[in-house]
Amino acid sequence: MTKGVITEEMVRDYRQSLIDEEKSEATVQKYLHDLKIFLNFAGGKPVNKELMIRYKDFLLKKYLVTSINSMLAGVNGFLKFSGWYDCVVKTIKSQKGLFRKEERELSREEYDQLLAAAKAAGKTRLWHILQTICSTGIRVSELQFITVEAVRTGYADINLKGKNQRIILPQKLIALLNDYARKNGILKGSIFITRGGKPVDRSNLYHEIQKLCEMAGVARSKGFPHNFRHLFACIYYEQEKNLANLADILGHSNLNTTRIYVRCGWKKQVRILDEMDLVAA
């Protein structure tokens, strides 16, 4: 059944609904951006299932499956919000990759290189931030909860998107952050803030890490904030081999999500198989 033409007012109402659902600002912008791509494709035509199927075919010719499913999420969300359920299209089923991409997998050695480069360049705040993320497994959005008070108690209580989680701070990190806060005159509240007093922005941190990668001789494809959370997960799992505990630490409600974090790269898998030595010479 053909529906109406999507209007600016409908888009504004959808945006407000996402905010009311307490979606993050990044998610809101992502959904609206993906909806805009669909609107450009539709060219002012009324929406119906046929148009949505053609849009899905259009995406298949231009993007990877993971990107397509992500882009459809925003559009399908709008269709459901508008009550146009019969126009919703299914996402594309695909087998998840068995290995992490080597060009994105950050090693412990590369992490150490980045820390050394940050310290040599006098990038003290960045040096502390990378160690905070990598030694606790927190997200960049959770850095704001690493406060002077949290350092004093030895744990941080994170409250985001209706979820509450307590993160333990390693003793060495506590000592580092205490020293950093004292030297920078930070007496209370979040330790990592901008000059304007706001929490460190993911975008700014990304650009800082990208520049640091060039200085350290580490591939830029590995230089994104979330990769340090992945490294924490890999090292923790290699040491403890306990997926359930790791899921609790990372704040995952689904173990399948945690499995993605500890998926090893192709070269490492080859090495493990070779070391098993189950082929007779």
XYZ file of C-alpha atoms in Angstrom:
281
model
C 0.000 0.000 0.000
C 1.354 3.415 -0.960
C 1.852 5.879 1.852
C 2.354 9.621 1.707
C 5.406 11.716 0.907
C 7.783 12.197 3.811
C 7.696 15.812 5.013
C 10.182 17.891 7.015
C 7.711 17.962 9.889
C 7.641 14.155 9.977
C 11.431 14.067 10.093
C 11.461 16.589 12.960
C 8.920 14.491 14.872
C 11.047 11.376 14.282
C 14.130 13.182 15.573
C 12.261 14.190 18.725
C 11.085 10.611 19.250
C 14.692 9.377 19.112
C 15.657 11.984 21.704
C 12.700 10.974 23.892
C 13.920 7.357 23.672
C 17.241 8.635 25.074
C 19.214 7.647 22.015
C 22.732 9.089 22.033
C 23.397 12.205 19.965
C 25.621 10.138 17.668
C 22.804 7.625 17.072
C 20.265 10.381 16.405
C 22.542 12.002 13.840
C 23.310 8.621 12.236
C 19.627 7.737 11.821
C 18.767 11.149 10.396
C 21.729 10.986 8.008
C 20.630 7.561 6.745
C 17.050 8.800 6.390
C 18.330 11.739 4.319
C 20.069 9.313 1.929
C 16.767 7.499 1.467
C 14.908 10.776 0.879
C 17.392 11.714 -1.840
C 16.805 8.324 -3.464
C 13.015 8.645 -3.186
C 13.099 12.054 -4.874
C 9.799 13.174 -3.373
C 7.879 10.042 -4.388
C 5.258 8.527 -2.046
C 6.613 5.665 0.033
C 5.569 2.085 -0.581
C 7.075 -1.389 -0.230
C 8.186 -1.436 -3.869
C 10.157 1.780 -3.389
C 11.801 0.358 -0.271
C 12.810 -2.835 -2.083
C 14.325 -0.788 -4.908
C 16.183 1.287 -2.326
C 17.539 -1.876 -0.742
C 18.747 -3.093 -4.166
C 20.339 0.332 -4.730
C 22.290 0.012 -1.471
C 23.427 -3.517 -2.375
C 25.237 -2.138 -5.415
C 27.131 0.480 -3.419
C 27.787 -0.709 0.137
C 28.894 -3.679 2.235
C 26.206 -5.759 3.935
C 27.061 -4.465 7.414
C 26.761 -0.874 6.197
C 23.472 -1.599 4.427
C 21.880 -3.116 7.525
C 23.040 -0.155 9.567
C 21.576 2.290 7.032
C 18.269 0.410 6.874
C 17.922 0.574 10.653
C 17.362 4.330 10.593
C 14.875 4.206 7.717
C 12.961 1.237 9.146
C 12.862 3.036 12.479
C 11.224 6.015 10.785
C 8.704 3.794 8.979
C 7.694 2.115 12.235
C 7.441 5.482 13.985
C 5.132 6.661 11.188
C 2.996 3.527 11.442
C 4.021 2.376 7.960
C 4.877 -1.162 9.055
C 3.982 -2.746 5.713
C 6.810 -0.749 4.078
C 9.518 -2.028 6.423
C 12.137 -4.176 4.657
C 14.167 -7.018 6.121
C 17.855 -6.605 6.780
C 20.317 -8.778 4.893
C 21.428 -11.999 6.566
C 25.110 -12.800 6.355
C 27.593 -14.952 8.201
C 29.671 -12.901 10.585
C 33.368 -12.766 9.818
C 35.371 -15.431 11.571
C 38.418 -13.226 11.996
C 39.183 -9.639 12.870
C 40.658 -7.610 10.039
C 44.438 -7.509 10.388
C 44.586 -3.909 9.210
C 42.403 -2.891 12.171
C 43.741 -5.169 14.899
C 45.809 -3.224 17.426
C 48.549 -5.270 19.092
C 50.009 -4.839 22.575
C 53.299 -3.778 20.979
C 51.580 -1.075 18.920
C 49.744 0.122 22.016
C 53.098 0.519 23.769
C 54.429 2.409 20.725
C 51.511 4.832 20.906
C 52.041 5.419 24.611
C 55.748 6.049 24.082
C 55.023 8.501 21.251
C 52.425 10.363 23.312
C 54.796 10.671 26.244
C 57.686 11.838 24.052
C 55.470 14.477 22.419
C 54.253 15.761 25.780
C 50.656 14.734 25.081
C 50.006 14.045 28.738
C 46.219 14.054 28.682
C 46.092 11.693 25.697
C 48.691 9.431 27.363
C 46.446 9.128 30.417
C 43.228 8.696 28.416
C 44.590 5.793 26.351
C 45.728 3.992 29.484
C 42.403 4.621 31.195
C 40.407 3.123 28.315
C 42.786 0.233 27.733
C 43.129 -0.773 31.400
C 39.388 -0.657 32.187
C 37.690 -1.427 28.860
C 35.367 1.578 29.094
C 33.887 3.432 26.112
C 34.893 6.994 25.251
C 31.426 8.175 26.279
C 32.099 6.733 29.749
C 35.285 8.740 30.332
C 33.190 11.461 31.953
C 32.558 9.103 34.878
C 36.263 8.807 35.632
C 36.190 11.486 38.300
C 38.413 12.601 41.156
C 35.869 11.023 43.489
C 35.948 7.723 41.559
C 39.726 7.605 41.773
C 39.525 8.076 45.539
C 37.093 5.172 45.962
C 38.809 2.922 43.405
C 35.780 2.440 41.189
C 33.581 4.425 38.816
C 29.795 4.196 38.696
C 28.660 4.605 35.096
C 25.091 5.644 34.364
C 24.254 5.922 30.666
C 21.157 5.130 28.592
C 19.345 3.764 31.623
C 22.149 1.309 32.454
C 24.161 1.316 35.655
C 27.550 -0.314 35.868
C 30.445 -0.235 38.326
C 33.962 -0.238 36.847
C 36.967 -1.207 38.963
C 40.069 0.949 38.508
C 43.458 -0.838 38.590
C 45.793 0.317 41.372
C 48.446 1.601 38.959
C 45.822 3.623 37.100
C 44.591 5.114 40.373
C 48.117 6.304 41.152
C 48.523 7.750 37.640
C 45.214 9.604 37.704
C 45.750 10.924 41.220
C 49.062 12.393 40.117
C 47.549 13.804 36.896
C 44.639 15.448 38.741
C 46.971 16.966 41.367
C 49.379 18.402 38.795
C 46.534 19.896 36.766
C 44.640 21.338 39.714
C 41.603 19.119 39.195
C 39.988 18.912 42.617
C 36.600 17.383 41.774
C 34.471 16.054 38.948
C 35.562 14.552 35.628
C 39.312 14.273 35.148
C 39.285 14.363 31.350
C 37.601 17.558 30.173
C 38.131 20.130 27.441
C 39.233 23.712 28.057
C 35.568 24.627 28.046
C 34.905 22.172 30.869
C 32.995 19.655 28.744
C 33.704 15.882 28.553
C 36.296 14.888 25.956
C 34.631 14.521 22.565
C 34.957 11.253 20.603
C 35.678 13.139 17.385
C 38.490 15.222 18.852
C 40.008 12.157 20.480
C 39.873 10.284 17.168
C 41.841 13.018 15.395
C 44.392 13.116 18.224
C 44.934 9.368 17.975
C 45.228 9.535 14.191
C 48.041 12.081 14.493
C 49.656 9.968 17.195
C 49.616 6.935 14.878
C 51.680 8.860 12.327
C 54.180 9.809 15.020
C 54.390 6.246 16.358
C 54.559 4.462 13.004
C 51.259 2.653 13.617
C 48.736 2.222 10.788
C 46.049 4.912 10.913
C 43.413 2.198 10.308
C 44.107 1.036 13.863
C 43.884 4.491 15.383
C 40.330 4.809 16.656
C 39.309 5.111 20.348
C 37.148 1.965 20.473
C 40.148 -0.161 19.453
C 41.667 0.263 22.912
C 38.517 -1.262 24.405
C 38.953 -4.169 21.981
C 42.573 -4.593 23.066
C 41.512 -4.693 26.717
C 38.961 -7.411 25.877
C 41.489 -9.526 23.948
C 44.161 -9.361 26.652
C 41.653 -10.061 29.441
C 40.238 -13.074 27.611
C 43.687 -14.474 26.771
C 44.560 -14.317 30.463
C 41.294 -15.430 32.084
C 39.441 -17.368 29.328
C 36.176 -16.312 30.971
C 33.725 -14.835 28.464
C 30.952 -14.307 31.025
C 33.148 -12.218 33.322
C 34.402 -10.199 30.368
C 30.819 -9.531 29.250
C 30.033 -8.168 32.717
C 33.075 -5.886 32.645
C 32.272 -4.575 29.172
C 28.609 -4.110 30.042
C 27.329 -6.528 27.400
C 23.967 -8.186 27.922
C 24.623 -10.594 25.042
C 27.627 -12.933 24.979
C 27.611 -12.889 21.180
C 28.618 -9.227 21.316
C 31.532 -10.104 23.588
C 32.635 -12.874 21.210
C 33.070 -10.256 18.492
C 35.479 -8.369 20.753
C 37.753 -11.348 21.375
C 37.778 -12.628 17.792
C 41.413 -12.988 16.778
C 43.061 -12.083 13.502
C 43.841 -14.427 10.615
C 47.592 -14.607 11.275
C 47.091 -15.459 14.924
C 44.637 -18.209 14.035
C 47.137 -19.670 11.534
C 49.837 -19.631 14.216
C 47.583 -21.435 16.711
C 46.714 -24.131 14.179
C 50.378 -24.596 13.272
C 51.368 -24.891 16.943
C 48.775 -27.653 17.442
C 51.002 -29.744 15.120
C 48.354 -32.301 14.198
C 49.666 -33.039 10.706
C 52.098 -35.916 10.430
C 55.286 -35.156 8.505
